[in-house]
Short mmCIF file of C-alpha atoms in Angstrom, two decimals:
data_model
loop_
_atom_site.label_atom_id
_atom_site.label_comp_id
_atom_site.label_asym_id
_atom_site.label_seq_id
_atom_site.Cartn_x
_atom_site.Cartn_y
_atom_site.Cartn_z
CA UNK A 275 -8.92 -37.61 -32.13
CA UNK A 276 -10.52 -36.23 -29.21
CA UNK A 277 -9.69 -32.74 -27.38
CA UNK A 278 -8.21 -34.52 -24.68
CA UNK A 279 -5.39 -36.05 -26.29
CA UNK A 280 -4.84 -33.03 -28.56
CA UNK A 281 -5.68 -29.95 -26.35
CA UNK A 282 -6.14 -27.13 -27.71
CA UNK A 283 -3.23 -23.88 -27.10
CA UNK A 284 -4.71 -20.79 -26.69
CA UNK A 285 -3.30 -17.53 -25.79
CA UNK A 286 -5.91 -15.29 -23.30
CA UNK A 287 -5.37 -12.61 -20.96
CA UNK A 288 -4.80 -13.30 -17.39
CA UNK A 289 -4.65 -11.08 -14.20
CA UNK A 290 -1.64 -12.09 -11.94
CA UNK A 291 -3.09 -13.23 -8.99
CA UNK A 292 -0.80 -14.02 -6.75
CA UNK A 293 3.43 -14.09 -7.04
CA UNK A 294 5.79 -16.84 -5.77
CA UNK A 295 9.07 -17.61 -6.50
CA UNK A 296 9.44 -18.13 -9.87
CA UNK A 297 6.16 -19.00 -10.43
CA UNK A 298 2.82 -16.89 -10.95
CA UNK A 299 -1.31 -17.54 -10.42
CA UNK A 300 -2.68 -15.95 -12.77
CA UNK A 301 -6.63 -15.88 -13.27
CA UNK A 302 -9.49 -14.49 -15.58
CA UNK A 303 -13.56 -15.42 -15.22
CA UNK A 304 -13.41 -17.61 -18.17
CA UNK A 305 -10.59 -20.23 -17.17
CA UNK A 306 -10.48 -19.63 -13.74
CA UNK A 307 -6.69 -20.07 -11.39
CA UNK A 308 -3.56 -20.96 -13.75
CA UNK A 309 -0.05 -21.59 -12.44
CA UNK A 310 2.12 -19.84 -15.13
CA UNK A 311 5.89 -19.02 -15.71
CA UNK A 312 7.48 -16.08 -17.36
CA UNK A 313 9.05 -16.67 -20.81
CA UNK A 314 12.49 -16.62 -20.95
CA UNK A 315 13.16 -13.28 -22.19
CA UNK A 316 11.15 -11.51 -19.75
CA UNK A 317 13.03 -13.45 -16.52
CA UNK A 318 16.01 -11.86 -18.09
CA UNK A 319 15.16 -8.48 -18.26
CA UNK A 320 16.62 -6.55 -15.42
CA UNK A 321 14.52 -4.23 -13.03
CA UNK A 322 15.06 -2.30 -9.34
CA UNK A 323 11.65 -3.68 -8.30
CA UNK A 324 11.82 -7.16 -5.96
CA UNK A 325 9.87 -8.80 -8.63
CA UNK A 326 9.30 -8.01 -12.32
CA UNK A 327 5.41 -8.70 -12.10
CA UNK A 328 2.70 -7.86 -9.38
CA UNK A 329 -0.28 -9.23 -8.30
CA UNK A 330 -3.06 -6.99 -10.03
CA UNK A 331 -1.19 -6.80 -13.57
CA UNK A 332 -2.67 -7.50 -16.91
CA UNK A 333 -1.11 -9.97 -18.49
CA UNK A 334 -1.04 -11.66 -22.50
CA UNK A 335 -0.47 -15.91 -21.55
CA UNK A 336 -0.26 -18.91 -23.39
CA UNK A 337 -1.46 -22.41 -22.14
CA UNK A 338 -3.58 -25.25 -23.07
CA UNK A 339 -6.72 -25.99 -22.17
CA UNK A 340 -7.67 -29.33 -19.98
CA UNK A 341 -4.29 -29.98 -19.32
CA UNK A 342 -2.32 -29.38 -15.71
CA UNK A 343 0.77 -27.73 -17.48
CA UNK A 344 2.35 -24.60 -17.00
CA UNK A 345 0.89 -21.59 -18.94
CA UNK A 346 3.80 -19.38 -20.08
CA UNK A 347 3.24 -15.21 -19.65
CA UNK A 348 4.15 -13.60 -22.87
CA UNK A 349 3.85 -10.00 -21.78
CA UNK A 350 2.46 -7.27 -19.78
CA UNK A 351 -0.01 -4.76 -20.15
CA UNK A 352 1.24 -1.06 -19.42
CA UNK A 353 -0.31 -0.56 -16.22
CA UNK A 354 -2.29 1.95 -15.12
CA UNK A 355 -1.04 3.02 -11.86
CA UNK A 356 0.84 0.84 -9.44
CA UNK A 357 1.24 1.72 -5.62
CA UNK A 358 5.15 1.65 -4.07
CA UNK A 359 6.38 1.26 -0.59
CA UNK A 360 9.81 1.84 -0.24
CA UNK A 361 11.65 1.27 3.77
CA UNK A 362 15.43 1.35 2.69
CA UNK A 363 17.47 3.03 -0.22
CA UNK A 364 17.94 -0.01 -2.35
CA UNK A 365 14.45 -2.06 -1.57
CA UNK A 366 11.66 -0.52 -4.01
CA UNK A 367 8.54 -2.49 -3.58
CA UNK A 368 5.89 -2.66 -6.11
CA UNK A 369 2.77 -3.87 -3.87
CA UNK A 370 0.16 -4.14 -6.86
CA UNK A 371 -1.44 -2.72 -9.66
CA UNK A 372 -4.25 -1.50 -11.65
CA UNK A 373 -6.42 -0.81 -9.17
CA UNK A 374 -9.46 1.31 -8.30
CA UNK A 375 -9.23 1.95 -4.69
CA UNK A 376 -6.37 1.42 -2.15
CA UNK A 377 -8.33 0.53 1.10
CA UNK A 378 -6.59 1.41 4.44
CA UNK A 379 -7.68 -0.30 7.01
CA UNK A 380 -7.17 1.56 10.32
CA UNK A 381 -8.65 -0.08 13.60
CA UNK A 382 -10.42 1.80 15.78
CA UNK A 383 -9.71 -0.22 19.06
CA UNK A 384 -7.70 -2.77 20.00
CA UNK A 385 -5.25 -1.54 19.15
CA UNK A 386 -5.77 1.76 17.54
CA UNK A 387 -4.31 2.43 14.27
CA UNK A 388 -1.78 5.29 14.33
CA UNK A 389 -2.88 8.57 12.15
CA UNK A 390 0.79 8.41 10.85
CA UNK A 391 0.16 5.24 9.60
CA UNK A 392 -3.11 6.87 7.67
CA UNK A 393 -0.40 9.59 6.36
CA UNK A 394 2.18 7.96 4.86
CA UNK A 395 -0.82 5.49 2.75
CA UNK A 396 -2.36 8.13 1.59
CA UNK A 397 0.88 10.20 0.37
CA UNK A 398 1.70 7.02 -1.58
CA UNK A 399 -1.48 6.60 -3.12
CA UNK A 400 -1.57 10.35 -4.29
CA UNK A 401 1.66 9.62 -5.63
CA UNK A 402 0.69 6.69 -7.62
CA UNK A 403 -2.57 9.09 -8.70
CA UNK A 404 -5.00 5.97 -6.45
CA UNK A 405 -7.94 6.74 -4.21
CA UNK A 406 -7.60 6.07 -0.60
CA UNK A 407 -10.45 4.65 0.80
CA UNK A 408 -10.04 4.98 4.87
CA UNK A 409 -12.55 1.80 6.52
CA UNK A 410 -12.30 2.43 10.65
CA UNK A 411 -13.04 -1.12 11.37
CA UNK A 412 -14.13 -2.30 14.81
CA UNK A 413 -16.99 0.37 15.79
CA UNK A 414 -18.54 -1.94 18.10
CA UNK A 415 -15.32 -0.81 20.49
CA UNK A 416 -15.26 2.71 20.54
CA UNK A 417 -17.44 5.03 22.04
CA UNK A 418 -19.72 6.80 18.93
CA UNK A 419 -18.94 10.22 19.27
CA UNK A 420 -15.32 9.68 18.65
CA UNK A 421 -15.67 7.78 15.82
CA UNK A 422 -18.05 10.24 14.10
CA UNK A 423 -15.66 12.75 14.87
CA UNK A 424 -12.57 10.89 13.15
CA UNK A 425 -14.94 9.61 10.16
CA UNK A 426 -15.93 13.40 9.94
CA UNK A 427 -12.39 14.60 9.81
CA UNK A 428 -10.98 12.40 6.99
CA UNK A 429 -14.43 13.07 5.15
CA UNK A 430 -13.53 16.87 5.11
CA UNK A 431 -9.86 16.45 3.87
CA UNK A 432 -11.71 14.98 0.61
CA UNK A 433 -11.42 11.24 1.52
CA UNK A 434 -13.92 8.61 1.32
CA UNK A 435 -14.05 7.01 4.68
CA UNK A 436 -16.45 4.75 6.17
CA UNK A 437 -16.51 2.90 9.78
CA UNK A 438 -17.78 -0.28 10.23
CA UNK A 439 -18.44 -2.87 12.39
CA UNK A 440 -18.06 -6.79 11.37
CA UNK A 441 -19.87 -7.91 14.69
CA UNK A 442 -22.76 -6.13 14.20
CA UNK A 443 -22.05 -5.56 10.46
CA UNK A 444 -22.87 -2.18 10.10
CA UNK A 445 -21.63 -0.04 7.22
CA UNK A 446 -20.72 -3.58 5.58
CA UNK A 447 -23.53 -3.11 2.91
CA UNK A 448 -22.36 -0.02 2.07
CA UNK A 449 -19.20 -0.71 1.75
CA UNK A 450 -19.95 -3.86 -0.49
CA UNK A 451 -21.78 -1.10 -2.98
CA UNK A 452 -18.77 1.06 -3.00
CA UNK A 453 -16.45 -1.85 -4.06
CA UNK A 454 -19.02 -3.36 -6.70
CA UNK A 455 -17.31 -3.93 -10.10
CA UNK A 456 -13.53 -2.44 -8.97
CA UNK A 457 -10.29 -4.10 -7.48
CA UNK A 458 -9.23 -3.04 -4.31
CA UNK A 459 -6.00 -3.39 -2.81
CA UNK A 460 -6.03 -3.62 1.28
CA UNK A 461 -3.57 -2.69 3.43
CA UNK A 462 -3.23 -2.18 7.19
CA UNK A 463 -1.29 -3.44 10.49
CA UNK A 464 -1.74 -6.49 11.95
CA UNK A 465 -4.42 -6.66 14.13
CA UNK A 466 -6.34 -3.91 12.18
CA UNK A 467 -9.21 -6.44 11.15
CA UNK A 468 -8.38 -6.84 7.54
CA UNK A 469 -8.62 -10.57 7.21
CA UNK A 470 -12.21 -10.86 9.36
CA UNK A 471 -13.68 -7.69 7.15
CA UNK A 472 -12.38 -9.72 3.63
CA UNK A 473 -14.27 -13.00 5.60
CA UNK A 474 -17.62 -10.57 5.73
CA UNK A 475 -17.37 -9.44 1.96
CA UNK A 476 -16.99 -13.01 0.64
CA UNK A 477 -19.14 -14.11 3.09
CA UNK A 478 -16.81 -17.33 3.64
CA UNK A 479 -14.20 -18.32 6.42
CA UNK A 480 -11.82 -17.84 3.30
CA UNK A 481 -8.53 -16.03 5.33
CA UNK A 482 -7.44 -17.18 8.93
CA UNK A 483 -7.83 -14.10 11.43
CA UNK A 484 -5.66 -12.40 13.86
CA UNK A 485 -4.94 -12.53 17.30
CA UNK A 486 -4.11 -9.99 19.16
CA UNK A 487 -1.12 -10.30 21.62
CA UNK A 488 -2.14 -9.49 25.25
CA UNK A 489 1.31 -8.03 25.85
CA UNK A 490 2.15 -5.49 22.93
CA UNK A 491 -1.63 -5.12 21.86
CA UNK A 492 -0.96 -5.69 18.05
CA UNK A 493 -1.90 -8.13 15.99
CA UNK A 494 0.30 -11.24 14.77
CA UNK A 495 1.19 -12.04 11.25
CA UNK A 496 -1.58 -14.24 8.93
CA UNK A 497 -0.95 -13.36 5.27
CA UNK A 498 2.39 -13.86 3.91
CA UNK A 499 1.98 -12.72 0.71
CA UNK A 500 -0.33 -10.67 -1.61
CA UNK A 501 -3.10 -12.26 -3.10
CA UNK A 502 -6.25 -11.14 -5.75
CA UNK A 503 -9.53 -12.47 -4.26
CA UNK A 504 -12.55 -12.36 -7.38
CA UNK A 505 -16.16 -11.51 -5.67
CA UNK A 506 -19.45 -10.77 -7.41
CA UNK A 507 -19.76 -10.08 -10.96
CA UNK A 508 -15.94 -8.40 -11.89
CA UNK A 509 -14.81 -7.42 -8.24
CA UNK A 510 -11.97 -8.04 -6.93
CA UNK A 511 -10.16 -7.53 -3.65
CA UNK A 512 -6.83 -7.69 -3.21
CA UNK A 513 -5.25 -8.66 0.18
CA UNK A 514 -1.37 -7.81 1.60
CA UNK A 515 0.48 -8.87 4.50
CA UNK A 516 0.26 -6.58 7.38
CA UNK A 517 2.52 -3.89 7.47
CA UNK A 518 3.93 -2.36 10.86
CA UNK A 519 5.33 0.95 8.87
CA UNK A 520 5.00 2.72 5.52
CA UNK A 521 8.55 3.45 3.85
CA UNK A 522 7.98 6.67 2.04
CA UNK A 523 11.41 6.95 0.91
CA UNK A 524 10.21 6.86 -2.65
CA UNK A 525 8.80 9.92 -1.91
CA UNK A 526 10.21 13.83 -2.39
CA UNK A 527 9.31 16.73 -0.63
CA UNK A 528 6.89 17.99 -2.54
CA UNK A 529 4.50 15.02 -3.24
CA UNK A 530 5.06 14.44 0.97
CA UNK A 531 3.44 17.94 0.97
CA UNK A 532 0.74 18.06 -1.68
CA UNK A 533 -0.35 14.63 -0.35
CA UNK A 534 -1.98 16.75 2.43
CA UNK A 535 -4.64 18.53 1.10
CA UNK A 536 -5.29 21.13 3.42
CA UNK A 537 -1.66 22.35 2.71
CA UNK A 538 -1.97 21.51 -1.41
CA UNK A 539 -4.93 24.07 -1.59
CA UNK A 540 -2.67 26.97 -0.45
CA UNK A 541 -0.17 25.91 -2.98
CA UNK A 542 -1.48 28.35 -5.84
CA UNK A 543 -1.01 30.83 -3.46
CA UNK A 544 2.68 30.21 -3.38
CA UNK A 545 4.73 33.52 -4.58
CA UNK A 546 8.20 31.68 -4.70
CA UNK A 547 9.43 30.63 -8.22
CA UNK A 548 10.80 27.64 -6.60
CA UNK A 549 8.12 26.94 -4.27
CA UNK A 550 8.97 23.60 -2.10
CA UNK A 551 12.82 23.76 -2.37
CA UNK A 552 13.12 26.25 0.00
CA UNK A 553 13.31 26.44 4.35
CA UNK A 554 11.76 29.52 4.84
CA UNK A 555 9.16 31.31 2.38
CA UNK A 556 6.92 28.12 1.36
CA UNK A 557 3.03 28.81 2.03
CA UNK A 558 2.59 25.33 2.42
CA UNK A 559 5.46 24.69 4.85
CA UNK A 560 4.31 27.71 6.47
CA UNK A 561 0.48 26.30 6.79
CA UNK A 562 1.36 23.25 7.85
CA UNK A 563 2.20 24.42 11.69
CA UNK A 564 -1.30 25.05 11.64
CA UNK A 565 -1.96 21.22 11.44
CA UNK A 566 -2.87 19.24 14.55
CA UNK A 567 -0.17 18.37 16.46
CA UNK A 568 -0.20 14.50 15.26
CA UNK A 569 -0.56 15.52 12.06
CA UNK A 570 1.64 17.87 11.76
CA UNK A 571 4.48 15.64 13.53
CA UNK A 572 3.54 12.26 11.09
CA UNK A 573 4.42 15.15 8.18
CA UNK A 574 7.72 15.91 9.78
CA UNK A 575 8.68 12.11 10.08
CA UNK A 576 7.76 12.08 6.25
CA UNK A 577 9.49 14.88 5.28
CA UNK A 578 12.53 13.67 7.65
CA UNK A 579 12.95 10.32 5.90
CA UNK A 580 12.34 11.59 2.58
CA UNK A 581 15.58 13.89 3.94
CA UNK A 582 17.68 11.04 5.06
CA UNK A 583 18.39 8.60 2.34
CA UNK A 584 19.76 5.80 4.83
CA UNK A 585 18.79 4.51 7.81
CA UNK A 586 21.51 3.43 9.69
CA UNK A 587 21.44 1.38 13.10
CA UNK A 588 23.65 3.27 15.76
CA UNK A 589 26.45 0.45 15.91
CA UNK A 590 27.55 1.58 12.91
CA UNK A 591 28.63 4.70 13.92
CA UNK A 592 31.10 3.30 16.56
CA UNK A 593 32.62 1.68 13.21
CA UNK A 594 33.50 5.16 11.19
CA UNK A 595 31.01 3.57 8.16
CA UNK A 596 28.97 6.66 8.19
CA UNK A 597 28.73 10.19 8.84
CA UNK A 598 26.09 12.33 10.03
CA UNK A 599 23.45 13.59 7.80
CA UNK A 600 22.66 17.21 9.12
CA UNK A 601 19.09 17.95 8.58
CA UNK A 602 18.40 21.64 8.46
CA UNK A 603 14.45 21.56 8.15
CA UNK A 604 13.23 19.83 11.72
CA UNK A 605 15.09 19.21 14.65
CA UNK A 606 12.37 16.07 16.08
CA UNK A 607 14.03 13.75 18.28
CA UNK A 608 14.44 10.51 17.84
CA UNK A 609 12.14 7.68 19.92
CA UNK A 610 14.02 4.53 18.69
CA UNK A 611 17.75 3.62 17.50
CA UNK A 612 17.77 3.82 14.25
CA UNK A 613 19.26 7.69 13.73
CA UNK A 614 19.69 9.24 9.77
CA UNK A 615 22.89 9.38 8.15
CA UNK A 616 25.05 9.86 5.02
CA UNK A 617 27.60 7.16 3.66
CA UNK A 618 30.98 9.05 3.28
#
């Protein structure tokens, strides 16, 4: 009897690849892409997360070979780290795992990434104990001597950071050295050049690009969903739908401040037994008004959310469903309608 009509079932481990619905990719080197469901027991266990498995985690699965049938995923690895964003009280999303470096991609031009947007990455990758890797794509738009100044700046906070230009494709070959052999998870907004830069790495029209919306200057949506792209010899990148804002709400106060390092340093400095649960007598709360003004604002919108558990749209207020939240650290006004507050 040949192979074919009695195919072999193996069990081999798999990294989730990409997540939909009910159903999983999962992939290794050896067998390639695999379309794969959980085993019952696991889709019963309960978890806060949207979805019990992420793209970047090891998994144990059990399939046969030369055959178009489902594999079935037995279990999960313990991960390793895992990186969170979290925009409203009860929506805690799990964005991927085991990976090396979490790659923020921040435009330069066209249209600029905000340096709040930088922040509130990099706080959650300090939380999740991941490198931030800062790429300030589209060089070829700005003028030189501002963007050695900003890669100089992030460079002396302790970060690797690296701009780059996919038109002229400079600082491409260095950044293809630096990802050599790890997974990287990318994140940025719309528009930021993440989907052309993943093009230049595989060196295929793989992803569809941007474009960029002559009114608003942002970019429109292309991926929908996360997705683990193998390169090279054991590389992998990982790509995410663009974001427009980075929920920190996962966050407290004191991993919002010791995600900044030129405030964590003074830390050990701190005289207060309870250092970071206080107003008034924290060295780094005290340091940080001597932050740039951008910077030191995108740490008082951190600090504000991780304040306010809800977000609450004004209408609501006209209703008697909520009551105001009093915060008693900043007093920064508010630029849009969505104001904090406290159910009753």
């Amino acid at each position: 009897m040949s192979l074919l009509e009695n195919p072999k079932e193996v069990k081999e481990n798999f990294y989730v690849s990409r997540v939909y619905g009910a159903y999983y990719e999962i992939y290794n080197q050896s067998y390639g892409t695999k379309r794969a469901t959980l085993r019952g027991k696991l889709r019963l266990e309960k978890t806060e997360d949207r979805n019990p498995f992420v793209v970047g985690d090891k998994v144990l699965a059990q399939g046969k070979l030369q055959t178009n049938e489902e594999w079935i995923i037995l279990e999960r690895a313990e991960r390793e780290n895992f990186l969170v964003r979290k925009s409203s009280f009860s929506d805690k999303h799990v964005l991927c795992a085991n990976v090396d470096y979490v790659a923020v991609i921040a435009s330069l031009a066209d249209p600029e990434t905000k340096g709040g947007f930088i922040d509130r990455c990099v706080a959650a990758c300090y939380e999740a104990n991941i490198k931030p890797y800062i790429i300030l794509t589209k060089k070829d738009l700005e003028e030189e001597e501002y963007t050695n100044e900003k890669e100089k700046y992030y460079r002396g906070l302790g970060y690797s950071c690296l701009a780059i230009s996919v038109v002229t494709g400079e600082g491409l070959d260095e950044l293809k050295l630096a990802f050599k052999g790890k997974k990287i998870f990318l994140v940025g907004n719309s528009g930021s050049g993440k989907s052309t830069l993943i093009n230049s790495i595989l060196g295929k029209e793989l992803l569809k690009t941007n474009e960029i919306s002559e009114g608003t200057r942002k970019g429109k949506h292309t991926t929908t969903n996360s997705y683990l792209l193998p390169f090279g010899n054991s590389s992998f990148l990982i790509d995410s739908p663009g974001v427009k804002e980075w929920g920190v709400l996962h966050l407290d106060r004191v991993t919002i401040l010791e995600s900044f390092p030129e405030l964590l340093k003074h830390k050990s400095d701190c005289e207060l037994s309870n250092c970071c649960e206080m107003d008034q007598g924290c060295i780094m709360l005290t340091k940080s008004e001597e932050l740039p003004p951008e910077r030191y604002d995108s740490l008082q919108s951190m600090l504000e959310d991780a304040e306010i558990p809800y977000r609450i749209r004004t209408g609501n207020i006209l209703k008697n469903k909520v009551k105001h939240f009093k915060d008693q650290t900043f007093n920064r006004k508010k630029k849009n309608k969505d104001i904090g507050y406290d159910f009753e």
